[in-house]
Amino acid sequence: LWLLHLLRQQRRLRHEATQSETRFRKFFDLTPIPLCYSRQDGRMVAVNQAFTNVLGYTLEDVPTRNDWWLKADPDPDKRKSVMESWNQSSIMDSSRMPETFERHVTARDGSEHAMLVDYNSLDQYLIASMFDITEHKKMQEMMVQTEKMVSVGGISAGIAHEINNPLGIIVQAVQTLAQRMRPDFPKNQEVAKS
């Protein structure tokens, strides 16, 4: 009887573990930001659907972190700094706060994405959450350009004002002289008769 109870409890625990894993996998796949997680040795365990949708890579394309960064960042100098940050022991220390880095990532189709990559460790796994800030960066650049154009416009208006003041005086003087030199101007006729 005791053995039967133990077997039932074991079966129930296995069933609960399977359900928990299924819920975790659904949550992982339905998360709208690109996620990937890997073992401490660098082997990739999973990438979610958003990772594949945004960047085009599947788990088969990137079986290890090194494979991922070879594809994601073809520039060897940048890739070296990324690999150094991946290999920092502090990232794998679960007692530390998550570390966030801005990375420029090349998608499978060749498009460039500016990403904020947030590294978290969980037991012997490293989880990378990626926030695509490409559009945000473009908006920032547009705002900087707009501010520059507004500044140039203000400077142009100031210069135009500074030029218009003396020009107005000159134009007024020329008009007065032209008026005074007209032969049909009554004052000119009076002076000519005298």
PDB file of C-alpha atoms in Angstrom:
ATOM      1  CA  LEU A   1       0.000   0.000   0.000  1.00  0.00           C
ATOM      2  CA  TRP A   2       2.823   2.385   0.896  1.00  0.00           C
ATOM      3  CA  LEU A   3       4.607   1.551  -2.404  1.00  0.00           C
ATOM      4  CA  LEU A   4       1.411   2.154  -4.394  1.00  0.00           C
ATOM      5  CA  HIS A   5       0.992   5.546  -2.732  1.00  0.00           C
ATOM      6  CA  LEU A   6       4.632   6.403  -3.518  1.00  0.00           C
ATOM      7  CA  LEU A   7       4.182   5.421  -7.193  1.00  0.00           C
ATOM      8  CA  ARG A   8       1.032   7.577  -7.496  1.00  0.00           C
ATOM      9  CA  GLN A   9       2.809  10.522  -5.920  1.00  0.00           C
ATOM     10  CA  GLN A  10       5.765  10.063  -8.265  1.00  0.00           C
ATOM     11  CA  ARG A  11       3.440   9.885 -11.305  1.00  0.00           C
ATOM     12  CA  ARG A  12       1.604  13.043 -10.126  1.00  0.00           C
ATOM     13  CA  LEU A  13       4.896  14.917  -9.656  1.00  0.00           C
ATOM     14  CA  ARG A  14       6.072  13.871 -13.131  1.00  0.00           C
ATOM     15  CA  HIS A  15       2.768  15.062 -14.596  1.00  0.00           C
ATOM     16  CA  GLU A  16       3.062  18.423 -12.775  1.00  0.00           C
ATOM     17  CA  ALA A  17       6.652  18.830 -13.955  1.00  0.00           C
ATOM     18  CA  THR A  18       5.584  18.161 -17.553  1.00  0.00           C
ATOM     19  CA  GLN A  19       2.749  20.687 -17.267  1.00  0.00           C
ATOM     20  CA  SER A  20       5.096  23.251 -15.746  1.00  0.00           C
ATOM     21  CA  GLU A  21       7.601  22.739 -18.549  1.00  0.00           C
ATOM     22  CA  THR A  22       4.820  23.074 -21.144  1.00  0.00           C
ATOM     23  CA  ARG A  23       3.606  26.330 -19.530  1.00  0.00           C
ATOM     24  CA  PHE A  24       7.160  27.669 -19.432  1.00  0.00           C
ATOM     25  CA  ARG A  25       7.719  26.791 -23.096  1.00  0.00           C
ATOM     26  CA  LYS A  26       4.445  28.509 -24.122  1.00  0.00           C
ATOM     27  CA  PHE A  27       5.338  31.570 -22.069  1.00  0.00           C
ATOM     28  CA  PHE A  28       8.821  31.592 -23.598  1.00  0.00           C
ATOM     29  CA  ASP A  29       7.487  31.276 -27.161  1.00  0.00           C
ATOM     30  CA  LEU A  30       4.663  33.816 -26.714  1.00  0.00           C
ATOM     31  CA  THR A  31       6.892  36.517 -25.224  1.00  0.00           C
ATOM     32  CA  PRO A  32       6.945  39.329 -27.816  1.00  0.00           C
ATOM     33  CA  ILE A  33      10.634  40.177 -27.368  1.00  0.00           C
ATOM     34  CA  PRO A  34      13.457  38.049 -28.762  1.00  0.00           C
ATOM     35  CA  LEU A  35      14.771  35.637 -26.133  1.00  0.00           C
ATOM     36  CA  CYS A  36      17.443  32.981 -26.174  1.00  0.00           C
ATOM     37  CA  TYR A  37      19.031  30.956 -23.476  1.00  0.00           C
ATOM     38  CA  SER A  38      22.173  28.955 -23.354  1.00  0.00           C
ATOM     39  CA  ARG A  39      24.199  26.799 -21.020  1.00  0.00           C
ATOM     40  CA  GLN A  40      27.277  28.054 -19.246  1.00  0.00           C
ATOM     41  CA  ASP A  41      29.435  26.134 -21.755  1.00  0.00           C
ATOM     42  CA  GLY A  42      27.956  28.256 -24.583  1.00  0.00           C
ATOM     43  CA  ARG A  43      25.564  25.705 -26.093  1.00  0.00           C
ATOM     44  CA  MET A  44      22.233  27.297 -27.040  1.00  0.00           C
ATOM     45  CA  VAL A  45      19.220  25.616 -25.487  1.00  0.00           C
ATOM     46  CA  ALA A  46      16.358  27.560 -27.095  1.00  0.00           C
ATOM     47  CA  VAL A  47      15.348  30.658 -29.021  1.00  0.00           C
ATOM     48  CA  ASN A  48      11.757  31.897 -28.982  1.00  0.00           C
ATOM     49  CA  GLN A  49       9.467  32.726 -31.887  1.00  0.00           C
ATOM     50  CA  ALA A  50      10.096  36.490 -31.583  1.00  0.00           C
ATOM     51  CA  PHE A  51      13.846  35.824 -31.933  1.00  0.00           C
ATOM     52  CA  THR A  52      13.173  33.977 -35.183  1.00  0.00           C
ATOM     53  CA  ASN A  53      10.601  36.551 -36.403  1.00  0.00           C
ATOM     54  CA  VAL A  54      12.801  39.596 -35.749  1.00  0.00           C
ATOM     55  CA  LEU A  55      16.240  38.205 -36.564  1.00  0.00           C
ATOM     56  CA  GLY A  56      15.445  35.268 -38.827  1.00  0.00           C
ATOM     57  CA  TYR A  57      17.605  32.729 -36.993  1.00  0.00           C
ATOM     58  CA  THR A  58      16.425  29.409 -35.582  1.00  0.00           C
ATOM     59  CA  LEU A  59      18.102  27.235 -32.967  1.00  0.00           C
ATOM     60  CA  GLU A  60      19.548  25.089 -35.785  1.00  0.00           C
ATOM     61  CA  ASP A  61      21.224  28.212 -37.253  1.00  0.00           C
ATOM     62  CA  VAL A  62      22.868  29.128 -33.950  1.00  0.00           C
ATOM     63  CA  PRO A  63      23.716  26.016 -31.916  1.00  0.00           C
ATOM     64  CA  THR A  64      26.221  27.941 -29.740  1.00  0.00           C
ATOM     65  CA  ARG A  65      26.695  31.538 -28.558  1.00  0.00           C
ATOM     66  CA  ASN A  66      29.834  31.744 -30.702  1.00  0.00           C
ATOM     67  CA  ASP A  67      27.819  30.724 -33.786  1.00  0.00           C
ATOM     68  CA  TRP A  68      25.204  33.320 -32.881  1.00  0.00           C
ATOM     69  CA  TRP A  69      27.679  36.190 -32.577  1.00  0.00           C
ATOM     70  CA  LEU A  70      29.542  35.145 -35.740  1.00  0.00           C
ATOM     71  CA  LYS A  71      26.280  35.583 -37.630  1.00  0.00           C
ATOM     72  CA  ALA A  72      24.924  38.527 -35.647  1.00  0.00           C
ATOM     73  CA  ASP A  73      28.061  40.648 -35.760  1.00  0.00           C
ATOM     74  CA  PRO A  74      30.365  40.049 -38.738  1.00  0.00           C
ATOM     75  CA  ASP A  75      32.830  42.768 -37.599  1.00  0.00           C
ATOM     76  CA  PRO A  76      35.614  40.883 -35.738  1.00  0.00           C
ATOM     77  CA  ASP A  77      36.559  43.847 -33.511  1.00  0.00           C
ATOM     78  CA  LYS A  78      32.999  44.370 -32.270  1.00  0.00           C
ATOM     79  CA  ARG A  79      32.480  40.629 -31.936  1.00  0.00           C
ATOM     80  CA  LYS A  80      35.566  40.382 -29.720  1.00  0.00           C
ATOM     81  CA  SER A  81      34.084  42.852 -27.217  1.00  0.00           C
ATOM     82  CA  VAL A  82      30.785  40.959 -27.281  1.00  0.00           C
ATOM     83  CA  MET A  83      32.479  37.634 -26.659  1.00  0.00           C
ATOM     84  CA  GLU A  84      34.465  39.145 -23.797  1.00  0.00           C
ATOM     85  CA  SER A  85      31.269  40.401 -22.175  1.00  0.00           C
ATOM     86  CA  TRP A  86      29.622  36.989 -22.651  1.00  0.00           C
ATOM     87  CA  ASN A  87      32.539  35.283 -21.003  1.00  0.00           C
ATOM     88  CA  GLN A  88      32.649  37.600 -18.002  1.00  0.00           C
ATOM     89  CA  SER A  89      32.060  35.618 -14.879  1.00  0.00           C
ATOM     90  CA  SER A  90      29.872  38.407 -13.493  1.00  0.00           C
ATOM     91  CA  ILE A  91      27.205  37.708 -16.126  1.00  0.00           C
ATOM     92  CA  MET A  92      26.917  34.111 -14.956  1.00  0.00           C
ATOM     93  CA  ASP A  93      26.692  35.185 -11.315  1.00  0.00           C
ATOM     94  CA  SER A  94      22.997  34.900 -10.456  1.00  0.00           C
ATOM     95  CA  SER A  95      23.389  37.123  -7.391  1.00  0.00           C
ATOM     96  CA  ARG A  96      24.200  40.165  -9.580  1.00  0.00           C
ATOM     97  CA  MET A  97      21.722  42.473 -11.256  1.00  0.00           C
ATOM     98  CA  PRO A  98      21.106  41.914 -14.982  1.00  0.00           C
ATOM     99  CA  GLU A  99      23.644  43.519 -17.275  1.00  0.00           C
ATOM    100  CA  THR A 100      22.406  45.422 -20.325  1.00  0.00           C
ATOM    101  CA  PHE A 101      24.470  46.236 -23.397  1.00  0.00           C
ATOM    102  CA  GLU A 102      23.595  48.020 -26.615  1.00  0.00           C
ATOM    103  CA  ARG A 103      24.502  45.823 -29.577  1.00  0.00           C
ATOM    104  CA  HIS A 104      24.182  46.231 -33.319  1.00  0.00           C
ATOM    105  CA  VAL A 105      22.929  42.917 -34.627  1.00  0.00           C
ATOM    106  CA  THR A 106      22.781  41.719 -38.231  1.00  0.00           C
ATOM    107  CA  ALA A 107      19.647  39.715 -38.984  1.00  0.00           C
ATOM    108  CA  ARG A 108      19.643  36.754 -41.337  1.00  0.00           C
ATOM    109  CA  ASP A 109      18.322  38.958 -44.167  1.00  0.00           C
ATOM    110  CA  GLY A 110      21.262  41.373 -43.698  1.00  0.00           C
ATOM    111  CA  SER A 111      19.270  44.150 -42.011  1.00  0.00           C
ATOM    112  CA  GLU A 112      20.878  45.906 -39.060  1.00  0.00           C
ATOM    113  CA  HIS A 113      19.103  46.145 -35.703  1.00  0.00           C
ATOM    114  CA  ALA A 114      20.100  48.247 -32.716  1.00  0.00           C
ATOM    115  CA  MET A 115      19.305  46.051 -29.720  1.00  0.00           C
ATOM    116  CA  LEU A 116      19.450  46.427 -25.977  1.00  0.00           C
ATOM    117  CA  VAL A 117      20.543  43.000 -24.825  1.00  0.00           C
ATOM    118  CA  ASP A 118      19.793  42.171 -21.212  1.00  0.00           C
ATOM    119  CA  TYR A 119      21.746  39.232 -19.765  1.00  0.00           C
ATOM    120  CA  ASN A 120      20.374  37.281 -16.804  1.00  0.00           C
ATOM    121  CA  SER A 121      21.651  34.090 -15.283  1.00  0.00           C
ATOM    122  CA  LEU A 122      19.449  31.341 -13.923  1.00  0.00           C
ATOM    123  CA  ASP A 123      21.260  28.436 -12.303  1.00  0.00           C
ATOM    124  CA  GLN A 124      23.742  27.333 -14.982  1.00  0.00           C
ATOM    125  CA  TYR A 125      21.923  29.091 -17.834  1.00  0.00           C
ATOM    126  CA  LEU A 126      22.328  32.508 -19.400  1.00  0.00           C
ATOM    127  CA  ILE A 127      19.176  34.169 -20.708  1.00  0.00           C
ATOM    128  CA  ALA A 128      19.429  37.019 -23.204  1.00  0.00           C
ATOM    129  CA  SER A 129      16.421  39.304 -23.689  1.00  0.00           C
ATOM    130  CA  MET A 130      16.682  41.591 -26.693  1.00  0.00           C
ATOM    131  CA  PHE A 131      14.794  44.853 -27.108  1.00  0.00           C
ATOM    132  CA  ASP A 132      14.826  46.200 -30.654  1.00  0.00           C
ATOM    133  CA  ILE A 133      15.510  49.944 -30.398  1.00  0.00           C
ATOM    134  CA  THR A 134      16.201  50.493 -34.105  1.00  0.00           C
ATOM    135  CA  GLU A 135      13.136  52.704 -34.652  1.00  0.00           C
ATOM    136  CA  HIS A 136      13.835  54.587 -31.425  1.00  0.00           C
ATOM    137  CA  LYS A 137      17.376  55.322 -32.629  1.00  0.00           C
ATOM    138  CA  LYS A 138      16.054  56.526 -36.008  1.00  0.00           C
ATOM    139  CA  MET A 139      13.577  58.828 -34.236  1.00  0.00           C
ATOM    140  CA  GLN A 140      16.393  60.215 -32.063  1.00  0.00           C
ATOM    141  CA  GLU A 141      18.469  60.935 -35.176  1.00  0.00           C
ATOM    142  CA  MET A 142      15.493  62.620 -36.845  1.00  0.00           C
ATOM    143  CA  MET A 143      14.921  64.770 -33.749  1.00  0.00           C
ATOM    144  CA  VAL A 144      18.576  65.817 -33.698  1.00  0.00           C
ATOM    145  CA  GLN A 145      18.364  66.730 -37.397  1.00  0.00           C
ATOM    146  CA  THR A 146      15.123  68.650 -36.792  1.00  0.00           C
ATOM    147  CA  GLU A 147      16.713  70.570 -33.919  1.00  0.00           C
ATOM    148  CA  LYS A 148      19.672  71.402 -36.151  1.00  0.00           C
ATOM    149  CA  MET A 149      17.326  72.659 -38.878  1.00  0.00           C
ATOM    150  CA  VAL A 150      15.401  74.769 -36.347  1.00  0.00           C
ATOM    151  CA  SER A 151      18.700  76.252 -35.153  1.00  0.00           C
ATOM    152  CA  VAL A 152      19.797  76.991 -38.724  1.00  0.00           C
ATOM    153  CA  GLY A 153      16.386  78.582 -39.380  1.00  0.00           C
ATOM    154  CA  GLY A 154      16.716  80.783 -36.298  1.00  0.00           C
ATOM    155  CA  ILE A 155      20.230  81.846 -37.273  1.00  0.00           C
ATOM    156  CA  SER A 156      19.058  82.555 -40.838  1.00  0.00           C
ATOM    157  CA  ALA A 157      16.177  84.677 -39.564  1.00  0.00           C
ATOM    158  CA  GLY A 158      18.575  86.632 -37.325  1.00  0.00           C
ATOM    159  CA  ILE A 159      21.004  87.231 -40.188  1.00  0.00           C
ATOM    160  CA  ALA A 160      18.168  88.265 -42.508  1.00  0.00           C
ATOM    161  CA  HIS A 161      16.931  90.713 -39.874  1.00  0.00           C
ATOM    162  CA  GLU A 162      20.416  92.169 -39.436  1.00  0.00           C
ATOM    163  CA  ILE A 163      20.776  92.584 -43.215  1.00  0.00           C
ATOM    164  CA  ASN A 164      17.243  93.942 -43.722  1.00  0.00           C
ATOM    165  CA  ASN A 165      17.650  96.841 -41.261  1.00  0.00           C
ATOM    166  CA  PRO A 166      20.490  98.624 -43.148  1.00  0.00           C
ATOM    167  CA  LEU A 167      18.962  97.641 -46.492  1.00  0.00           C
ATOM    168  CA  GLY A 168      15.671  99.253 -45.449  1.00  0.00           C
ATOM    169  CA  ILE A 169      17.472 102.491 -44.667  1.00  0.00           C
ATOM    170  CA  ILE A 170      19.354 102.360 -47.974  1.00  0.00           C
ATOM    171  CA  VAL A 171      16.179 101.625 -49.968  1.00  0.00           C
ATOM    172  CA  GLN A 172      14.370 104.493 -48.234  1.00  0.00           C
ATOM    173  CA  ALA A 173      17.225 106.892 -49.000  1.00  0.00           C
ATOM    174  CA  VAL A 174      17.341 105.796 -52.662  1.00  0.00           C
ATOM    175  CA  GLN A 175      13.566 106.224 -52.982  1.00  0.00           C
ATOM    176  CA  THR A 176      13.811 109.695 -51.451  1.00  0.00           C
ATOM    177  CA  LEU A 177      16.645 110.639 -53.824  1.00  0.00           C
ATOM    178  CA  ALA A 178      14.764 109.232 -56.811  1.00  0.00           C
ATOM    179  CA  GLN A 179      11.664 111.209 -55.785  1.00  0.00           C
ATOM    180  CA  ARG A 180      13.707 114.401 -55.334  1.00  0.00           C
ATOM    181  CA  MET A 181      15.332 114.018 -58.745  1.00  0.00           C
ATOM    182  CA  ARG A 182      12.121 113.551 -60.734  1.00  0.00           C
ATOM    183  CA  PRO A 183      11.578 116.457 -63.165  1.00  0.00           C
ATOM    184  CA  ASP A 184       7.798 116.467 -62.556  1.00  0.00           C
ATOM    185  CA  PHE A 185       8.129 116.771 -58.760  1.00  0.00           C
ATOM    186  CA  PRO A 186       6.552 120.123 -57.715  1.00  0.00           C
ATOM    187  CA  LYS A 187       9.352 121.060 -55.327  1.00  0.00           C
ATOM    188  CA  ASN A 188      11.948 120.395 -58.081  1.00  0.00           C
ATOM    189  CA  GLN A 189       9.979 122.609 -60.501  1.00  0.00           C
ATOM    190  CA  GLU A 190       9.878 125.434 -57.932  1.00  0.00           C
ATOM    191  CA  VAL A 191      13.619 125.259 -57.355  1.00  0.00           C
ATOM    192  CA  ALA A 192      14.267 125.147 -61.118  1.00  0.00           C
ATOM    193  CA  LYS A 193      12.159 128.303 -61.702  1.00  0.00           C
ATOM    194  CA  SER A 194      13.994 130.322 -59.114  1.00  0.00           C
TER     195      SER A 194
END
